[in-house]
Short mmCIF file of C-alpha atoms in Angstrom, two decimals:
data_model
loop_
_atom_site.label_atom_id
_atom_site.label_comp_id
_atom_site.label_asym_id
_atom_site.label_seq_id
_atom_site.Cartn_x
_atom_site.Cartn_y
_atom_site.Cartn_z
CA UNK C 1 159.16 61.43 -138.71
CA UNK C 2 161.44 58.70 -137.47
CA UNK C 3 159.84 57.12 -134.43
CA UNK C 4 161.96 55.66 -131.66
CA UNK C 5 161.36 54.23 -128.22
CA UNK C 6 163.56 54.08 -125.10
CA UNK C 7 165.70 51.02 -124.53
CA UNK C 8 165.28 49.38 -121.11
CA UNK C 9 167.21 51.55 -118.67
CA UNK C 10 169.27 48.60 -117.37
CA UNK C 11 170.46 47.89 -120.88
CA UNK C 12 171.75 51.47 -121.23
CA UNK C 13 173.28 51.32 -117.74
CA UNK C 14 175.12 48.19 -118.85
CA UNK C 15 176.65 49.98 -121.87
CA UNK C 16 178.25 52.60 -119.60
CA UNK C 17 179.13 50.45 -116.60
CA UNK C 18 182.86 51.26 -116.93
CA UNK C 19 182.37 55.02 -117.43
CA UNK C 20 182.51 57.64 -114.70
CA UNK C 21 181.52 60.67 -116.73
CA UNK C 22 179.04 60.66 -119.59
CA UNK C 23 177.34 63.15 -121.86
CA UNK C 24 173.67 62.49 -122.54
CA UNK C 25 172.65 64.07 -125.84
CA UNK C 26 169.00 64.69 -126.68
CA UNK C 27 167.78 65.44 -130.18
CA UNK C 28 165.41 68.27 -131.06
CA UNK C 29 164.25 66.52 -134.22
CA UNK C 30 162.03 63.47 -134.68
CA UNK C 31 162.81 61.72 -131.39
CA UNK C 32 161.85 64.88 -129.54
CA UNK C 33 158.51 65.03 -131.37
CA UNK C 34 157.76 61.38 -130.62
CA UNK C 35 158.63 62.03 -126.98
CA UNK C 36 161.47 59.54 -126.80
CA UNK C 37 164.64 61.59 -127.05
CA UNK C 38 164.04 65.30 -126.45
CA UNK C 39 165.31 67.57 -123.68
CA UNK C 40 162.98 66.15 -121.00
CA UNK C 41 163.77 62.54 -121.86
CA UNK C 42 167.51 63.30 -121.87
CA UNK C 43 167.32 64.83 -118.37
CA UNK C 44 165.25 61.92 -117.10
CA UNK C 45 167.62 59.34 -118.55
CA UNK C 46 170.64 61.04 -116.96
CA UNK C 47 168.92 61.14 -113.57
CA UNK C 48 167.88 57.50 -113.80
CA UNK C 49 171.39 56.41 -114.72
CA UNK C 50 172.82 58.34 -111.77
CA UNK C 51 170.34 56.74 -109.38
CA UNK C 52 171.09 53.25 -110.67
CA UNK C 53 174.80 53.90 -110.28
CA UNK C 54 174.31 55.23 -106.75
CA UNK C 55 172.45 52.04 -105.83
CA UNK C 56 175.63 50.21 -106.77
CA UNK C 57 177.55 52.45 -104.38
CA UNK C 58 179.49 54.18 -107.13
CA UNK C 59 179.21 57.60 -108.66
CA UNK C 60 178.31 58.67 -112.17
CA UNK C 61 178.78 62.21 -113.40
CA UNK C 62 176.38 63.21 -116.14
CA UNK C 63 176.19 66.23 -118.37
CA UNK C 64 173.09 66.77 -120.49
CA UNK C 65 172.65 68.68 -123.71
CA UNK C 66 170.17 68.70 -126.54
CA UNK C 67 171.00 69.71 -130.08
CA UNK C 68 168.63 70.83 -132.81
CA UNK C 69 169.21 67.75 -134.97
CA UNK C 70 171.76 65.00 -134.50
CA UNK C 71 171.64 64.18 -138.19
CA UNK C 72 173.45 67.37 -139.22
CA UNK C 73 177.21 67.82 -138.78
CA UNK C 74 177.08 71.51 -137.81
CA UNK C 75 174.83 70.80 -134.82
CA UNK C 76 176.91 67.74 -133.93
CA UNK C 77 180.09 69.87 -133.99
CA UNK C 78 178.50 72.46 -131.69
CA UNK C 79 178.93 70.18 -128.65
CA UNK C 80 182.60 69.29 -129.22
CA UNK C 81 183.85 70.96 -126.05
CA UNK C 82 181.37 68.97 -123.94
CA UNK C 83 182.18 65.71 -125.69
CA UNK C 84 185.88 66.16 -124.90
CA UNK C 85 185.20 66.10 -121.16
CA UNK C 86 183.50 62.67 -120.94
CA UNK C 87 184.27 58.94 -121.23
CA UNK C 88 181.27 58.22 -123.40
CA UNK C 89 178.33 59.85 -125.16
CA UNK C 90 174.80 58.48 -124.80
CA UNK C 91 172.60 59.55 -127.70
CA UNK C 92 168.83 59.93 -127.64
CA UNK C 93 168.77 60.44 -131.36
CA UNK C 94 167.56 57.82 -133.80
CA UNK C 95 170.01 55.39 -135.38
CA UNK C 96 171.08 58.17 -137.72
CA UNK C 97 171.88 60.51 -134.83
CA UNK C 98 173.98 57.91 -133.01
CA UNK C 99 175.97 57.26 -136.17
CA UNK C 100 176.50 60.92 -137.00
CA UNK C 101 177.85 61.49 -133.49
CA UNK C 102 180.07 58.39 -133.70
CA UNK C 103 181.39 59.41 -137.14
CA UNK C 104 182.14 62.93 -135.94
CA UNK C 105 183.76 61.97 -132.63
CA UNK C 106 185.89 59.08 -133.86
CA UNK C 107 187.78 58.56 -130.60
CA UNK C 108 184.63 58.57 -128.48
CA UNK C 109 182.36 55.68 -127.58
CA UNK C 110 178.82 56.72 -128.65
CA UNK C 111 175.98 54.59 -127.33
CA UNK C 112 172.29 54.37 -128.26
CA UNK C 113 169.63 55.02 -125.62
CA UNK C 114 166.77 54.37 -128.03
CA UNK C 115 165.59 51.71 -130.40
CA UNK C 116 164.68 53.26 -133.73
CA UNK C 117 161.43 51.67 -134.84
CA UNK C 118 159.78 53.15 -137.88
CA UNK C 119 158.94 56.06 -140.14
CA UNK C 120 155.49 57.17 -139.12
CA UNK C 121 153.32 59.81 -137.56
CA UNK C 122 151.22 60.74 -134.54
CA UNK C 123 147.79 59.15 -134.84
CA UNK C 124 146.65 60.55 -131.49
CA UNK C 125 148.37 62.08 -128.48
CA UNK C 126 150.94 59.55 -127.28
CA UNK C 127 150.33 57.08 -130.10
CA UNK C 128 152.52 56.82 -133.17
CA UNK C 129 152.10 54.48 -136.10
CA UNK C 130 154.21 53.28 -139.00
CA UNK C 131 153.36 54.60 -142.44
CA UNK C 132 156.34 54.47 -144.80
CA UNK C 133 158.55 51.51 -145.75
CA UNK C 134 161.19 53.72 -147.39
CA UNK C 135 161.12 51.47 -150.46
CA UNK C 136 162.45 54.15 -152.79
CA UNK C 137 159.70 53.73 -155.37
CA UNK C 138 156.42 55.20 -154.14
CA UNK C 139 153.19 53.60 -155.38
CA UNK C 140 150.71 55.57 -153.27
CA UNK C 141 149.12 56.99 -156.43
CA UNK C 142 147.88 53.47 -157.19
CA UNK C 143 146.67 52.52 -153.74
CA UNK C 144 144.56 55.43 -152.59
CA UNK C 145 147.33 56.87 -150.44
CA UNK C 146 147.63 53.72 -148.29
CA UNK C 147 150.98 51.91 -148.39
CA UNK C 148 150.79 48.12 -148.72
CA UNK C 149 154.57 47.77 -148.71
CA UNK C 150 154.77 48.61 -145.02
CA UNK C 151 151.18 48.34 -143.76
CA UNK C 152 150.64 44.83 -145.11
CA UNK C 153 152.57 42.27 -143.01
CA UNK C 154 153.44 40.44 -146.24
CA UNK C 155 154.07 43.59 -148.33
CA UNK C 156 151.87 42.10 -151.04
CA UNK C 157 151.07 44.28 -154.02
CA UNK C 158 147.99 42.39 -155.19
CA UNK C 159 145.99 42.06 -152.01
CA UNK C 160 144.15 41.50 -149.81
CA UNK C 161 145.41 37.99 -149.05
CA UNK C 162 143.18 35.18 -147.82
CA UNK C 163 143.83 36.05 -144.19
CA UNK C 164 141.91 39.32 -144.27
CA UNK C 165 138.69 39.03 -142.31
CA UNK C 166 136.31 41.72 -141.08
CA UNK C 167 138.80 44.32 -142.23
CA UNK C 168 141.53 43.05 -139.93
CA UNK C 169 144.95 41.56 -140.58
CA UNK C 170 145.37 37.88 -139.75
CA UNK C 171 148.46 38.51 -137.68
CA UNK C 172 146.87 40.96 -135.28
CA UNK C 173 143.14 41.52 -134.72
CA UNK C 174 143.86 45.15 -133.74
CA UNK C 175 145.62 45.95 -137.01
CA UNK C 176 143.52 46.97 -139.97
CA UNK C 177 144.19 45.05 -143.17
CA UNK C 178 145.96 47.56 -145.43
CA UNK C 179 144.40 46.08 -148.55
CA UNK C 180 140.96 46.23 -147.00
CA UNK C 181 141.56 49.94 -146.38
CA UNK C 182 142.77 50.32 -149.96
CA UNK C 183 139.71 48.50 -151.27
CA UNK C 184 137.35 50.73 -149.28
CA UNK C 185 139.12 53.90 -150.32
CA UNK C 186 139.23 53.00 -154.01
CA UNK C 187 135.64 51.85 -153.86
CA UNK C 188 134.55 55.15 -152.30
CA UNK C 189 136.55 57.06 -154.92
CA UNK C 190 135.03 54.96 -157.70
CA UNK C 191 138.52 53.80 -158.71
CA UNK C 192 138.28 50.03 -158.17
CA UNK C 193 139.89 49.66 -161.61
CA UNK C 194 143.19 50.31 -159.83
CA UNK C 195 142.87 47.26 -157.58
CA UNK C 196 141.92 45.08 -160.53
CA UNK C 197 145.16 45.95 -162.29
CA UNK C 198 147.98 43.45 -161.90
CA UNK C 199 150.88 44.97 -160.02
CA UNK C 200 154.03 43.34 -161.40
CA UNK C 201 156.94 42.23 -159.22
CA UNK C 202 158.47 45.24 -157.50
CA UNK C 203 161.98 46.52 -158.15
CA UNK C 204 163.47 46.19 -154.69
CA UNK C 205 166.86 47.49 -155.82
CA UNK C 206 165.63 50.93 -154.81
CA UNK C 207 165.13 49.92 -151.19
CA UNK C 208 167.83 48.69 -148.80
CA UNK C 209 168.34 45.49 -150.83
CA UNK C 210 170.16 47.59 -153.41
CA UNK C 211 172.86 48.65 -150.97
CA UNK C 212 173.52 51.96 -149.20
CA UNK C 213 171.45 54.74 -150.66
CA UNK C 214 172.33 58.39 -150.91
CA UNK C 215 170.85 61.40 -152.59
CA UNK C 216 172.60 64.31 -154.22
CA UNK C 217 171.10 67.63 -155.25
CA UNK C 218 173.73 69.22 -157.43
CA UNK C 219 172.72 72.85 -156.90
CA UNK C 220 172.89 72.46 -153.13
CA UNK C 221 176.37 70.93 -153.08
CA UNK C 222 179.02 73.43 -151.96
CA UNK R 1 148.18 19.99 -172.64
CA UNK R 2 150.28 22.53 -170.83
CA UNK R 3 152.13 20.22 -168.46
CA UNK R 4 150.90 16.72 -169.20
CA UNK R 5 150.25 16.01 -165.54
CA UNK R 6 147.64 13.48 -164.47
CA UNK R 7 145.65 16.19 -162.73
CA UNK R 8 145.59 18.28 -165.89
CA UNK R 9 144.42 15.23 -167.89
CA UNK R 10 141.62 14.44 -165.47
CA UNK R 11 140.39 18.02 -165.40
CA UNK R 12 140.70 18.60 -169.14
CA UNK R 13 138.67 15.45 -169.77
CA UNK R 14 135.91 16.95 -167.68
CA UNK R 15 136.13 14.31 -164.96
CA UNK R 16 135.38 15.35 -161.39
CA UNK R 17 138.85 15.59 -159.85
CA UNK R 18 139.72 14.48 -156.33
CA UNK R 19 142.82 15.80 -154.59
CA UNK R 20 144.06 15.40 -151.04
CA UNK R 21 146.67 17.13 -148.94
CA UNK R 22 149.65 16.01 -146.87
CA UNK R 23 151.79 17.98 -144.45
CA UNK R 24 155.37 16.67 -144.61
CA UNK R 25 157.00 15.47 -141.36
CA UNK R 26 159.05 17.60 -138.99
CA UNK R 27 162.01 15.29 -139.51
CA UNK R 28 164.29 13.98 -142.23
CA UNK R 29 162.60 10.63 -142.87
CA UNK R 30 160.39 9.77 -145.86
CA UNK R 31 158.63 7.08 -143.80
CA UNK R 32 155.38 8.95 -143.12
CA UNK R 33 155.17 10.17 -146.72
CA UNK R 34 155.58 6.62 -148.02
CA UNK R 35 152.83 5.47 -145.63
CA UNK R 36 150.51 8.27 -146.73
CA UNK R 37 151.22 7.47 -150.38
CA UNK R 38 150.19 3.84 -149.74
CA UNK R 39 146.94 4.97 -148.13
CA UNK R 40 146.04 7.47 -150.86
CA UNK R 41 147.27 5.65 -153.98
CA UNK R 42 144.39 4.93 -156.34
CA UNK R 43 141.91 7.03 -154.37
CA UNK R 44 142.86 10.50 -155.54
CA UNK R 45 144.14 12.15 -158.72
CA UNK R 46 146.87 14.15 -157.03
CA UNK R 47 148.03 15.12 -153.55
CA UNK R 48 149.09 18.57 -152.37
CA UNK R 49 152.27 18.86 -150.36
CA UNK R 50 152.24 21.88 -148.09
CA UNK R 51 155.21 24.24 -148.00
CA UNK R 52 156.06 24.69 -144.31
CA UNK R 53 152.40 25.32 -143.51
CA UNK R 54 151.61 27.67 -140.64
CA UNK R 55 155.29 28.65 -140.94
CA UNK R 56 156.48 25.54 -139.11
CA UNK R 57 159.68 23.97 -140.44
CA UNK R 58 159.00 20.69 -142.21
CA UNK R 59 160.61 18.50 -144.83
CA UNK R 60 160.64 20.48 -148.06
CA UNK R 61 157.57 20.28 -150.29
CA UNK R 62 159.65 19.52 -153.38
CA UNK R 63 161.53 16.65 -151.72
CA UNK R 64 158.25 15.33 -150.29
CA UNK R 65 156.70 15.54 -153.75
CA UNK R 66 159.48 13.36 -155.14
CA UNK R 67 158.89 10.77 -152.40
CA UNK R 68 155.18 10.67 -153.25
CA UNK R 69 155.84 10.36 -156.98
CA UNK R 70 158.25 7.48 -156.33
CA UNK R 71 155.42 5.78 -154.47
CA UNK R 72 152.80 6.13 -157.14
CA UNK R 73 151.02 9.34 -156.13
CA UNK R 74 151.13 12.48 -158.25
CA UNK R 75 152.10 15.51 -156.17
CA UNK R 76 150.91 19.09 -156.30
CA UNK R 77 153.86 20.96 -154.85
CA UNK R 78 152.89 24.05 -152.89
CA UNK R 79 155.17 27.07 -153.07
CA UNK R 80 154.79 30.09 -150.81
CA UNK R 81 156.34 33.54 -151.15
CA UNK R 82 157.32 33.78 -147.49
CA UNK R 83 160.71 32.08 -147.42
CA UNK R 84 162.37 32.57 -150.81
CA UNK R 85 163.11 35.44 -153.14
CA UNK R 86 162.59 35.32 -156.90
CA UNK R 87 166.06 33.88 -157.45
CA UNK R 88 165.56 30.94 -155.09
CA UNK R 89 162.01 30.34 -156.29
CA UNK R 90 162.94 30.14 -159.97
CA UNK R 91 165.88 27.93 -159.08
CA UNK R 92 163.57 25.60 -157.16
CA UNK R 93 161.07 25.66 -160.03
CA UNK R 94 163.78 24.42 -162.40
CA UNK R 95 164.95 21.85 -159.86
CA UNK R 96 161.49 20.54 -159.06
CA UNK R 97 160.63 20.21 -162.74
CA UNK R 98 163.88 18.30 -163.35
CA UNK R 99 162.74 15.87 -160.64
CA UNK R 100 159.42 15.26 -162.40
CA UNK R 101 157.13 17.67 -160.54
CA UNK R 102 154.42 19.00 -162.87
CA UNK R 103 151.72 20.55 -160.65
CA UNK R 104 152.48 23.69 -158.68
CA UNK R 105 150.23 25.58 -156.27
CA UNK R 106 151.15 29.22 -155.70
CA UNK R 107 150.37 30.86 -152.34
CA UNK R 108 151.41 33.85 -150.25
CA UNK R 109 152.06 31.63 -147.25
CA UNK R 110 151.08 31.93 -143.60
CA UNK R 111 152.87 34.71 -141.76
CA UNK R 112 155.82 33.51 -139.68
CA UNK R 113 154.12 34.85 -136.56
CA UNK R 114 152.01 31.67 -136.49
CA UNK R 115 154.95 29.29 -136.77
CA UNK R 116 157.81 27.92 -134.70
CA UNK R 117 160.25 30.64 -135.79
CA UNK R 118 158.37 33.91 -135.20
CA UNK R 119 161.79 35.63 -135.04
CA UNK R 120 162.38 34.86 -138.72
CA UNK R 121 162.67 37.53 -141.37
CA UNK R 122 160.03 37.07 -144.05
CA UNK R 123 160.83 37.56 -147.70
CA UNK R 124 157.74 38.36 -149.79
CA UNK R 125 159.93 39.55 -152.64
CA UNK R 126 156.96 38.69 -154.84
CA UNK R 127 153.35 37.93 -153.93
CA UNK R 128 151.21 34.96 -154.91
CA UNK R 129 149.79 36.58 -158.04
CA UNK R 130 153.25 37.69 -159.16
CA UNK R 131 154.40 34.09 -158.56
CA UNK R 132 151.62 32.78 -160.82
CA UNK R 133 152.70 35.29 -163.46
CA UNK R 134 156.34 34.24 -163.09
CA UNK R 135 155.61 30.51 -163.47
CA UNK R 136 153.37 31.21 -166.47
CA UNK R 137 156.10 33.39 -168.01
CA UNK R 138 158.66 30.60 -167.60
CA UNK R 139 156.26 28.18 -169.32
CA UNK R 140 154.56 30.24 -172.01
CA UNK R 141 157.06 33.00 -172.76
CA UNK R 142 160.14 30.86 -171.95
CA UNK R 143 161.51 33.70 -169.90
CA UNK R 144 162.80 34.20 -166.40
CA UNK R 145 161.10 36.97 -164.44
CA UNK R 146 163.88 39.41 -165.41
CA UNK R 147 163.04 38.87 -169.08
CA UNK R 148 166.04 36.70 -169.90
CA UNK R 149 165.22 33.85 -172.26
CA UNK R 150 165.24 30.24 -171.04
CA UNK R 151 167.00 28.88 -174.10
CA UNK R 152 166.03 25.25 -173.65
CA UNK R 153 164.18 22.91 -171.27
CA UNK R 154 161.84 25.54 -169.87
CA UNK R 155 159.64 24.23 -167.03
CA UNK R 156 156.03 23.63 -168.01
CA UNK R 157 153.91 23.53 -164.90
CA UNK R 158 150.18 23.07 -164.45
CA UNK R 159 149.64 26.21 -162.41
CA UNK R 160 147.40 26.26 -159.38
CA UNK R 161 146.29 29.08 -157.16
CA UNK R 162 144.06 29.38 -154.13
CA UNK R 163 140.88 31.31 -153.51
CA UNK R 164 139.30 32.01 -150.16
CA UNK R 165 135.57 32.74 -150.47
CA UNK R 166 135.48 33.21 -146.68
CA UNK R 167 137.90 36.11 -146.46
CA UNK R 168 136.89 39.75 -146.85
CA UNK R 169 135.93 41.92 -148.62
CA UNK R 170 133.62 39.16 -149.90
CA UNK R 171 132.64 40.90 -153.13
CA UNK R 172 136.33 41.35 -153.98
CA UNK R 173 137.16 37.64 -153.66
CA UNK R 174 135.79 36.83 -157.09
CA UNK R 175 137.63 39.77 -158.62
CA UNK R 176 140.87 38.60 -157.02
CA UNK R 177 140.22 35.13 -158.42
CA UNK R 178 139.93 36.77 -161.81
CA UNK R 179 143.28 38.50 -161.27
CA UNK R 180 144.82 35.10 -160.58
CA UNK R 181 143.27 33.64 -163.73
CA UNK R 182 144.54 36.56 -165.79
CA UNK R 183 148.01 36.09 -164.29
CA UNK R 184 148.02 32.48 -165.49
CA UNK R 185 146.27 30.15 -163.01
CA UNK R 186 145.02 26.92 -164.63
CA UNK R 187 143.29 25.52 -161.58
CA UNK R 188 142.06 26.85 -158.26
CA UNK R 189 141.78 25.13 -154.90
CA UNK R 190 139.55 26.87 -152.40
CA UNK R 191 139.84 27.27 -148.66
CA UNK R 192 137.90 24.64 -146.67
CA UNK R 193 134.18 25.15 -147.11
CA UNK R 194 132.00 24.91 -144.02
CA UNK R 195 129.62 27.73 -144.86
CA UNK R 196 128.17 26.23 -148.01
CA UNK R 197 125.67 29.07 -148.55
CA UNK R 198 128.49 31.57 -148.81
CA UNK R 199 130.29 29.26 -151.23
CA UNK R 200 127.11 29.00 -153.34
CA UNK R 201 126.99 32.81 -153.49
CA UNK R 202 130.67 32.92 -154.42
CA UNK R 203 130.13 30.42 -157.26
CA UNK R 204 127.14 32.38 -158.50
CA UNK R 205 129.39 35.44 -158.84
CA UNK R 206 132.06 33.27 -160.48
CA UNK R 207 129.56 32.04 -163.07
CA UNK R 208 128.23 35.53 -163.70
CA UNK R 209 131.75 36.57 -164.75
CA UNK R 210 132.23 33.33 -166.71
CA UNK R 211 135.31 32.43 -164.67
CA UNK R 212 134.37 28.75 -164.26
CA UNK R 213 134.96 28.41 -168.01
CA UNK R 214 138.45 29.86 -167.77
CA UNK R 215 139.77 27.86 -164.81
CA UNK R 216 139.13 24.56 -163.03
CA UNK R 217 137.74 25.23 -159.58
CA UNK R 218 138.40 22.53 -157.01
CA UNK R 219 136.38 23.02 -153.83
CA UNK R 220 138.08 22.51 -150.46
CA UNK R 221 136.56 20.15 -147.90
CA UNK R 222 137.91 19.39 -144.43
CA UNK R 223 136.43 16.61 -142.30
CA UNK R 224 136.01 17.81 -138.71
CA UNK R 225 137.51 15.49 -136.11
CA UNK R 226 135.58 16.87 -133.15
CA UNK R 227 133.33 19.72 -132.04
CA UNK R 228 136.36 21.17 -130.25
CA UNK R 229 138.37 21.20 -133.46
CA UNK R 230 135.47 22.92 -135.22
CA UNK R 231 135.30 25.55 -132.48
CA UNK R 232 139.05 26.09 -132.74
CA UNK R 233 138.86 26.67 -136.50
CA UNK R 234 135.92 29.04 -136.02
CA UNK R 235 137.66 31.13 -133.39
CA UNK R 236 141.35 30.86 -134.14
CA UNK R 237 142.05 30.20 -137.80
CA UNK R 238 142.19 33.32 -139.94
CA UNK R 239 140.08 33.39 -143.07
CA UNK R 240 137.74 30.55 -142.10
CA UNK R 241 134.02 30.54 -141.34
CA UNK R 242 132.42 27.66 -139.43
CA UNK R 243 128.65 28.06 -138.90
CA UNK R 244 127.39 27.49 -135.32
CA UNK R 245 124.85 24.91 -136.45
CA UNK R 246 127.65 22.72 -137.78
CA UNK R 247 129.40 22.83 -134.41
CA UNK R 248 126.11 22.10 -132.62
CA UNK R 249 125.59 19.09 -134.87
CA UNK R 250 129.07 17.83 -134.00
CA UNK R 251 128.43 18.39 -130.27
CA UNK R 252 125.21 16.38 -130.34
CA UNK R 253 126.76 13.43 -132.16
CA UNK R 254 127.60 10.28 -130.21
CA UNK R 255 130.59 9.51 -132.38
CA UNK R 256 132.02 12.89 -133.38
CA UNK R 257 134.61 11.49 -135.80
CA UNK R 258 131.95 9.52 -137.67
CA UNK R 259 129.74 12.62 -137.75
CA UNK R 260 132.63 14.67 -139.14
CA UNK R 261 133.09 12.16 -141.94
CA UNK R 262 129.35 12.15 -142.62
CA UNK R 263 129.27 15.95 -142.84
CA UNK R 264 132.24 15.96 -145.24
CA UNK R 265 130.50 13.40 -147.47
CA UNK R 266 127.29 15.45 -147.49
CA UNK R 267 129.29 18.57 -148.35
CA UNK R 268 130.98 16.82 -151.26
CA UNK R 269 127.65 15.58 -152.57
CA UNK R 270 126.25 19.10 -152.34
CA UNK R 271 129.36 20.65 -153.95
CA UNK R 272 129.13 18.18 -156.87
CA UNK R 273 125.78 19.70 -157.80
CA UNK R 274 127.12 23.28 -157.98
CA UNK R 275 127.68 24.39 -161.54
CA UNK R 276 131.27 25.31 -162.27
CA UNK R 277 132.96 23.12 -159.66
CA UNK R 278 135.50 20.79 -161.28
CA UNK R 279 136.50 18.71 -158.29
CA UNK R 280 137.06 18.47 -154.55
CA UNK R 281 140.19 18.96 -152.52
CA UNK R 282 140.05 16.99 -149.28
CA UNK R 283 142.24 18.53 -146.61
CA UNK R 284 142.47 16.04 -143.77
CA UNK R 285 145.78 17.12 -142.33
CA UNK R 286 146.99 14.59 -139.73
CA UNK R 287 143.98 12.46 -140.61
CA UNK R 288 145.02 11.33 -144.10
CA UNK R 289 143.78 7.80 -143.41
CA UNK R 290 140.17 9.00 -143.58
CA UNK R 291 140.42 10.18 -147.21
CA UNK R 292 139.70 6.83 -148.95
CA UNK R 293 136.60 6.33 -146.78
CA UNK R 294 135.25 9.80 -147.62
CA UNK R 295 135.99 9.31 -151.33
CA UNK R 296 134.20 5.97 -151.30
CA UNK R 297 131.20 7.15 -149.27
CA UNK R 298 130.80 10.18 -151.54
CA UNK R 299 130.75 7.84 -154.54
CA UNK R 300 133.76 9.49 -156.16
CA UNK R 301 135.55 6.15 -156.79
#
């Protein structure tokens, strides 16, 4: 999933300081699962913004709604009547959600309430961790299912580098060295031949360096 | 001869090579480099120029290398993968060669988190082993990384790489060294050796795989300035091992600097006896003036 975290409340309050009526939109997708932008978080954000505004001696009217996924136009369209009524929309979707709302409601100011951080998963209750670098050319079949592109701070493909000690990354003693993990996994699987192979320079044109990416599945296009 | 550099000549003649290391200044003057060149000239076979080490902005390693060469010291220009993509790196490789640089040391580079611009975006378009392969390809295959031919005046570098026998997993370090040799490394400079027993074990594994016959291994030595400095390296510097007894010896010494020099000399004398070691690399960053004394005391000149 895409993992996001709340922006500081004062930052969000600053975005809407000139508004009197806002719509706070939660997302039932990834940001709901990572407990940053679901129904509960949307209600809490609206309440907090109202309180902050009240402390300034002014009033803020908030409406709150949560849609199934902000990254799909049909769900985005489903709140059009509510959007019409407000000065601005505050989205608790990821960066994709904010943009889909802004693209759909062209005359409306759509503001982000979250910082979108990474593509990852839940490692334990309340803790999420990055796993995929979205590089567009998966090499997990060569690395024992552990991604060096995103889990190594230097994205090196022929690791581990000289800063790996006691299984930890040199930049953070709490972070496991991805290549150490790869080494252990391949060793346990009796596939160390894979780490001895030279991985040539990667083709980064398939990641964001190559420009905006899109995907088309012909048989699904209407 | 692949490059014709002095360092390559010394090593290929089977002489015990001595290299030192300089960190360029954090300003735009060649003054310190000229001073260092004067101190080191005649004492060492070549001098490494670090490439923004610990991710702190410094005068460029290529420019610094030219200053050293103009003052009679052969440079080993270090190139890291942190700050440049393959386009900029190949461009700089052509440029540096056109300025007379012949020795190149390929490294990943310290992460920017340790430097004075932790907000910087790192590049790591290619890694250190891919860099070695790229430089070798430009020299031996006369091709840019993309496969396009370098029609004339291809750069012919003497290609260096680093090995850290003190990083983990220990048993993989020799295999990674082999990867670097296969990619095209001609010589290797190791991380500073304080734990000589571990280095002995490393070299034993190197010899078992016959790697010392495929590459020149230059062992890293760093003179300790004080017990405090030793403690700092032990606790704070990633990928280094400093045994407690070494720190205790420094603590007990009346003159810690003199003791540090003495230890470095003893280490060099020990290292010289290890089969497969082709030279020493003395890394006395910010203490360059001590290098001639160590070289002389160790009987290397």
